[in-house]
Amino acid sequence: MTANCILERVTETKSTNDDLLVRWRAGELIDPVARIAHKQTAGKGRAGRAWLANPEDSLCFSLAFPFKRTPSELSGLSLLVGLAVIVGIAQACDLSEAELQAAGLHLKWPNDLLLNNGKLGGILIEGGQAKAGDPTWMIIGIGINLRNAEMIAANLDSGIKINSLSLLTIGAPDIEYLWLKIIASLEHHLAEFDLQGFKSYKDRWMNWDAYRDQSVCISGAGKDPVYGIAKGVDETGALLLQQDNKIVAIHAGDVSLRIQS
């Protein structure tokens, strides 16, 4: 882990993402900051959805990281974060990436981790660039289910299948240990991404793609659903959707990807 990442541990807060966003907007961020809360009372997922879990049952934290790239040059960031989280999980659980794949761990475009087709974790990225020439500060929020998946699912009341990391190991790894391993992986991968972009990670991400070559439906953003065959991602991280004899690129935003029923 690099020496300039500040680690913050708090007992309770509304949202670690919001805490760091306030400091970014006030110009108070200098070095990367990782902030973990034992309990978040107003944790959130994508599109403003509430994310609630008992403190012992999940790992919830945020990382504020400065990029030299402009916001428009950060396409594919959520996919890269998913890869970095997998590396951290593998190290914390003392499992190889091949063993994780064999156990059913996959990535769902653009920002979910799946375990045996149930949601294991999610990624929420916010932030931006205050003015031209400034660093681009991105606040990366990550939530991972550790245990008691049924209770988490009941709290969400969303009908989404939920799984937890305890399925991979006898119990779940220590929260602090898992957090530090994921932070170390994030720092390494984010620094590389700042230099190289997503292009060099495309094939690696597609190796974890949960929906590749499956019929899917894209919905959201007030638009009609879009159907097609998922064909992985391009060098910017856009989802490639085959429709008849053409390939359509779907860019990450307030969209939802699901298997076509």
Tab-separated table of C-alpha atoms in Angstrom:
chain	number	residue	atom	x	y	z
A	1	MET	CA	0.000	0.000	0.000
A	2	THR	CA	1.287	3.453	-0.817
A	3	ALA	CA	2.190	5.677	2.095
A	4	ASN	CA	0.031	8.620	1.029
A	5	CYS	CA	-3.403	6.973	1.327
A	6	ILE	CA	-5.136	8.216	4.453
A	7	LEU	CA	-7.147	5.542	6.255
A	8	GLU	CA	-10.193	6.722	8.196
A	9	ARG	CA	-12.377	4.543	10.401
A	10	VAL	CA	-15.636	5.888	11.827
A	11	THR	CA	-18.293	4.201	13.924
A	12	GLU	CA	-21.272	5.673	12.118
A	13	THR	CA	-22.045	8.062	9.288
A	14	LYS	CA	-24.828	8.605	6.781
A	15	SER	CA	-22.713	7.793	3.719
A	16	THR	CA	-18.957	7.532	3.281
A	17	ASN	CA	-19.383	8.598	-0.347
A	18	ASP	CA	-21.233	11.746	0.711
A	19	ASP	CA	-18.628	12.491	3.401
A	20	LEU	CA	-15.840	12.506	0.831
A	21	LEU	CA	-17.878	14.332	-1.805
A	22	VAL	CA	-18.426	17.215	0.635
A	23	ARG	CA	-14.683	17.481	1.223
A	24	TRP	CA	-13.936	17.323	-2.514
A	25	ARG	CA	-16.396	20.129	-3.251
A	26	ALA	CA	-14.827	22.201	-0.470
A	27	GLY	CA	-11.355	21.679	-1.960
A	28	GLU	CA	-10.162	19.828	1.134
A	29	LEU	CA	-8.816	16.657	-0.523
A	30	ILE	CA	-5.063	16.451	-1.052
A	31	ASP	CA	-4.038	12.792	-0.799
A	32	PRO	CA	-6.142	9.685	-1.493
A	33	VAL	CA	-8.528	8.919	1.380
A	34	ALA	CA	-10.126	5.577	2.217
A	35	ARG	CA	-13.036	5.930	4.656
A	36	ILE	CA	-14.792	2.965	6.230
A	37	ALA	CA	-17.823	3.104	8.495
A	38	HIS	CA	-18.954	0.409	10.876
A	39	LYS	CA	-22.502	1.585	10.174
A	40	GLN	CA	-23.908	3.701	7.345
A	41	THR	CA	-27.392	5.026	8.050
A	42	ALA	CA	-28.013	6.333	4.530
A	43	GLY	CA	-25.827	4.141	2.355
A	44	LYS	CA	-26.711	4.273	-1.308
A	45	GLY	CA	-26.445	2.308	-4.497
A	46	ARG	CA	-26.805	3.416	-8.077
A	47	ALA	CA	-29.588	5.809	-9.099
A	48	GLY	CA	-30.043	6.894	-5.490
A	49	ARG	CA	-31.242	3.502	-4.291
A	50	ALA	CA	-30.925	2.830	-0.568
A	51	TRP	CA	-28.401	0.190	0.506
A	52	LEU	CA	-28.958	-1.139	4.003
A	53	ALA	CA	-27.205	-3.977	5.827
A	54	ASN	CA	-26.300	-4.877	9.376
A	55	PRO	CA	-22.773	-3.593	10.127
A	56	GLU	CA	-21.284	-7.031	10.761
A	57	ASP	CA	-22.777	-8.444	7.578
A	58	SER	CA	-21.141	-6.197	5.007
A	59	LEU	CA	-18.035	-4.206	4.133
A	60	CYS	CA	-18.937	-0.658	3.088
A	61	PHE	CA	-16.311	1.987	2.349
A	62	SER	CA	-15.322	4.749	-0.039
A	63	LEU	CA	-12.031	5.764	-1.606
A	64	ALA	CA	-11.342	9.289	-2.876
A	65	PHE	CA	-8.678	9.076	-5.571
A	66	PRO	CA	-7.182	11.845	-7.760
A	67	PHE	CA	-6.636	11.180	-11.458
A	68	LYS	CA	-4.547	13.162	-13.911
A	69	ARG	CA	-7.064	12.185	-16.593
A	70	THR	CA	-10.114	14.338	-17.277
A	71	PRO	CA	-13.557	12.875	-16.448
A	72	SER	CA	-14.142	12.053	-20.141
A	73	GLU	CA	-10.941	9.986	-20.136
A	74	LEU	CA	-12.105	7.764	-17.274
A	75	SER	CA	-14.470	5.535	-19.256
A	76	GLY	CA	-14.290	1.956	-18.042
A	77	LEU	CA	-13.330	2.969	-14.510
A	78	SER	CA	-16.110	0.996	-12.809
A	79	LEU	CA	-15.039	-2.135	-14.713
A	80	LEU	CA	-11.433	-1.645	-13.628
A	81	VAL	CA	-12.565	-1.218	-10.012
A	82	GLY	CA	-14.385	-4.555	-10.224
A	83	LEU	CA	-11.172	-6.261	-11.316
A	84	ALA	CA	-9.237	-4.617	-8.485
A	85	VAL	CA	-11.812	-5.760	-5.921
A	86	ILE	CA	-11.505	-9.343	-7.161
A	87	VAL	CA	-7.731	-9.225	-6.629
A	88	GLY	CA	-8.255	-7.950	-3.086
A	89	ILE	CA	-10.826	-10.652	-2.318
A	90	ALA	CA	-8.519	-13.363	-3.673
A	91	GLN	CA	-5.674	-12.193	-1.449
A	92	ALA	CA	-7.838	-11.786	1.649
A	93	CYS	CA	-9.442	-15.214	1.222
A	94	ASP	CA	-6.141	-16.863	0.204
A	95	LEU	CA	-7.730	-18.157	-2.992
A	96	SER	CA	-6.508	-17.961	-6.574
A	97	GLU	CA	-8.532	-16.072	-9.163
A	98	ALA	CA	-9.135	-19.417	-10.894
A	99	GLU	CA	-10.613	-20.784	-7.660
A	100	LEU	CA	-12.861	-17.731	-7.358
A	101	GLN	CA	-14.101	-18.227	-10.898
A	102	ALA	CA	-14.725	-21.920	-10.267
A	103	ALA	CA	-16.749	-20.930	-7.199
A	104	GLY	CA	-19.009	-18.760	-9.381
A	105	LEU	CA	-17.575	-15.255	-8.968
A	106	HIS	CA	-18.188	-12.981	-11.965
A	107	LEU	CA	-18.535	-9.324	-12.895
A	108	LYS	CA	-21.738	-7.800	-14.209
A	109	TRP	CA	-21.428	-4.761	-16.444
A	110	PRO	CA	-20.931	-2.039	-15.432
A	111	ASN	CA	-20.503	-2.204	-11.662
A	112	ASP	CA	-21.648	-5.343	-9.839
A	113	LEU	CA	-19.953	-8.438	-8.476
A	114	LEU	CA	-21.975	-11.644	-8.762
A	115	LEU	CA	-21.542	-14.932	-6.942
A	116	ASN	CA	-23.531	-17.861	-8.356
A	117	ASN	CA	-25.749	-15.312	-10.148
A	118	GLY	CA	-26.571	-13.499	-6.909
A	119	LYS	CA	-25.352	-10.005	-6.106
A	120	LEU	CA	-22.199	-10.108	-3.977
A	121	GLY	CA	-21.297	-6.443	-4.140
A	122	GLY	CA	-21.721	-3.161	-5.935
A	123	ILE	CA	-19.698	-0.138	-6.981
A	124	LEU	CA	-20.859	3.489	-7.017
A	125	ILE	CA	-18.572	6.144	-8.517
A	126	GLU	CA	-19.146	9.888	-8.133
A	127	GLY	CA	-17.019	13.021	-8.375
A	128	GLY	CA	-15.437	15.050	-11.128
A	129	GLN	CA	-13.105	17.934	-11.868
A	130	ALA	CA	-13.633	21.289	-10.150
A	131	LYS	CA	-11.970	23.248	-12.947
A	132	ALA	CA	-9.731	22.610	-15.944
A	133	GLY	CA	-6.223	21.638	-14.902
A	134	ASP	CA	-7.279	20.349	-11.490
A	135	PRO	CA	-7.034	16.651	-10.599
A	136	THR	CA	-10.170	14.650	-11.298
A	137	TRP	CA	-11.316	13.371	-7.919
A	138	MET	CA	-13.449	10.255	-8.088
A	139	ILE	CA	-15.204	8.935	-5.001
A	140	ILE	CA	-15.413	5.151	-5.346
A	141	GLY	CA	-17.956	3.537	-3.044
A	142	ILE	CA	-17.846	-0.235	-2.604
A	143	GLY	CA	-20.200	-2.530	-0.744
A	144	ILE	CA	-19.596	-6.269	-0.327
A	145	ASN	CA	-21.910	-8.744	1.384
A	146	LEU	CA	-19.974	-10.793	3.916
A	147	ARG	CA	-22.605	-13.011	5.543
A	148	ASN	CA	-26.348	-13.386	6.252
A	149	ALA	CA	-27.368	-12.900	2.631
A	150	GLU	CA	-31.016	-13.673	3.390
A	151	MET	CA	-31.232	-10.839	5.916
A	152	ILE	CA	-29.571	-8.382	3.517
A	153	ALA	CA	-32.052	-9.376	0.813
A	154	ALA	CA	-34.958	-8.860	3.216
A	155	ASN	CA	-33.700	-5.365	4.111
A	156	LEU	CA	-33.399	-4.421	0.443
A	157	ASP	CA	-36.860	-5.738	-0.429
A	158	SER	CA	-35.974	-5.534	-4.105
A	159	GLY	CA	-36.453	-9.098	-5.273
A	160	ILE	CA	-32.768	-9.257	-6.247
A	161	LYS	CA	-30.968	-12.495	-5.421
A	162	ILE	CA	-28.248	-11.805	-2.848
A	163	ASN	CA	-25.188	-13.899	-2.004
A	164	SER	CA	-22.337	-13.316	0.415
A	165	LEU	CA	-18.613	-13.907	0.683
A	166	SER	CA	-19.180	-16.536	3.388
A	167	LEU	CA	-20.094	-18.940	0.571
A	168	LEU	CA	-16.483	-18.850	-0.624
A	169	THR	CA	-14.761	-19.562	2.663
A	170	ILE	CA	-15.512	-21.001	6.077
A	171	GLY	CA	-16.998	-17.789	7.390
A	172	ALA	CA	-15.970	-14.472	5.858
A	173	PRO	CA	-12.507	-12.904	6.185
A	174	ASP	CA	-11.911	-10.288	8.858
A	175	ILE	CA	-13.450	-7.007	7.707
A	176	GLU	CA	-10.343	-4.935	8.435
A	177	TYR	CA	-8.065	-7.414	6.649
A	178	LEU	CA	-10.354	-7.573	3.605
A	179	TRP	CA	-10.625	-3.771	3.497
A	180	LEU	CA	-6.855	-3.274	3.544
A	181	LYS	CA	-6.279	-5.880	0.820
A	182	ILE	CA	-8.884	-4.265	-1.431
A	183	ILE	CA	-7.497	-0.762	-0.777
A	184	ALA	CA	-3.971	-1.916	-1.671
A	185	SER	CA	-5.271	-3.510	-4.882
A	186	LEU	CA	-7.269	-0.388	-5.756
A	187	GLU	CA	-4.299	1.911	-5.292
A	188	HIS	CA	-2.169	-0.225	-7.601
A	189	HIS	CA	-4.816	-0.667	-10.288
A	190	LEU	CA	-6.061	2.940	-10.216
A	191	ALA	CA	-2.527	4.279	-10.643
A	192	GLU	CA	-2.033	1.985	-13.651
A	193	PHE	CA	-5.417	2.954	-15.073
A	194	ASP	CA	-4.485	6.632	-14.800
A	195	LEU	CA	-1.516	5.903	-17.067
A	196	GLN	CA	-3.009	3.358	-19.469
A	197	GLY	CA	-6.778	3.708	-19.427
A	198	PHE	CA	-9.109	0.729	-19.715
A	199	LYS	CA	-7.795	-0.620	-23.035
A	200	SER	CA	-5.182	-2.936	-21.515
A	201	TYR	CA	-7.767	-4.422	-19.117
A	202	LYS	CA	-10.462	-5.222	-21.679
A	203	ASP	CA	-9.607	-8.881	-22.235
A	204	ARG	CA	-9.094	-9.476	-18.535
A	205	TRP	CA	-12.523	-8.018	-17.723
A	206	MET	CA	-14.198	-10.134	-20.405
A	207	ASN	CA	-12.756	-13.218	-18.732
A	208	TRP	CA	-14.972	-12.373	-15.728
A	209	ASP	CA	-18.022	-11.270	-17.745
A	210	ALA	CA	-21.154	-12.898	-16.273
A	211	TYR	CA	-23.408	-12.283	-19.282
A	212	ARG	CA	-21.163	-12.794	-22.309
A	213	ASP	CA	-22.969	-14.400	-25.268
A	214	GLN	CA	-26.294	-14.335	-23.426
A	215	SER	CA	-29.545	-12.635	-24.414
A	216	VAL	CA	-29.884	-9.500	-22.313
A	217	CYS	CA	-32.129	-6.509	-21.835
A	218	ILE	CA	-30.867	-2.977	-21.206
A	219	SER	CA	-33.338	-0.635	-19.541
A	220	GLY	CA	-33.338	2.688	-17.723
A	221	ALA	CA	-32.649	6.363	-18.340
A	222	GLY	CA	-36.257	6.860	-19.423
A	223	LYS	CA	-35.704	4.995	-22.675
A	224	ASP	CA	-37.353	1.934	-24.166
A	225	PRO	CA	-35.666	-1.389	-23.333
A	226	VAL	CA	-32.920	-2.515	-25.694
A	227	TYR	CA	-32.464	-6.209	-26.415
A	228	GLY	CA	-29.575	-8.158	-27.876
A	229	ILE	CA	-26.745	-10.626	-27.293
A	230	ALA	CA	-24.014	-9.404	-24.911
A	231	LYS	CA	-20.656	-9.538	-26.690
A	232	GLY	CA	-18.327	-8.237	-24.024
A	233	VAL	CA	-16.939	-4.698	-23.967
A	234	ASP	CA	-14.891	-2.433	-26.197
A	235	GLU	CA	-11.674	-0.596	-25.333
A	236	THR	CA	-13.627	2.175	-23.570
A	237	GLY	CA	-15.610	-0.235	-21.390
A	238	ALA	CA	-18.839	0.170	-23.357
A	239	LEU	CA	-21.051	-2.922	-23.504
A	240	LEU	CA	-21.227	-4.454	-26.980
A	241	LEU	CA	-24.713	-5.630	-27.905
A	242	GLN	CA	-25.352	-7.701	-31.019
A	243	GLN	CA	-28.663	-6.930	-32.698
A	244	ASP	CA	-29.274	-8.925	-35.884
A	245	ASN	CA	-26.212	-8.165	-38.032
A	246	LYS	CA	-24.965	-5.080	-36.196
A	247	ILE	CA	-23.094	-4.353	-32.981
A	248	VAL	CA	-24.340	-1.509	-30.775
A	249	ALA	CA	-22.192	0.066	-28.028
A	250	ILE	CA	-24.021	0.824	-24.780
A	251	HIS	CA	-22.245	3.301	-22.520
A	252	ALA	CA	-22.454	3.135	-18.740
A	253	GLY	CA	-24.990	5.425	-17.147
A	254	ASP	CA	-28.282	4.984	-15.370
A	255	VAL	CA	-29.004	1.733	-17.153
A	256	SER	CA	-29.812	-1.739	-15.910
A	257	LEU	CA	-28.570	-4.960	-17.464
A	258	ARG	CA	-30.417	-8.216	-16.965
A	259	ILE	CA	-30.824	-11.599	-18.601
A	260	GLN	CA	-33.627	-11.534	-21.125
A	261	SER	CA	-36.536	-13.615	-19.893
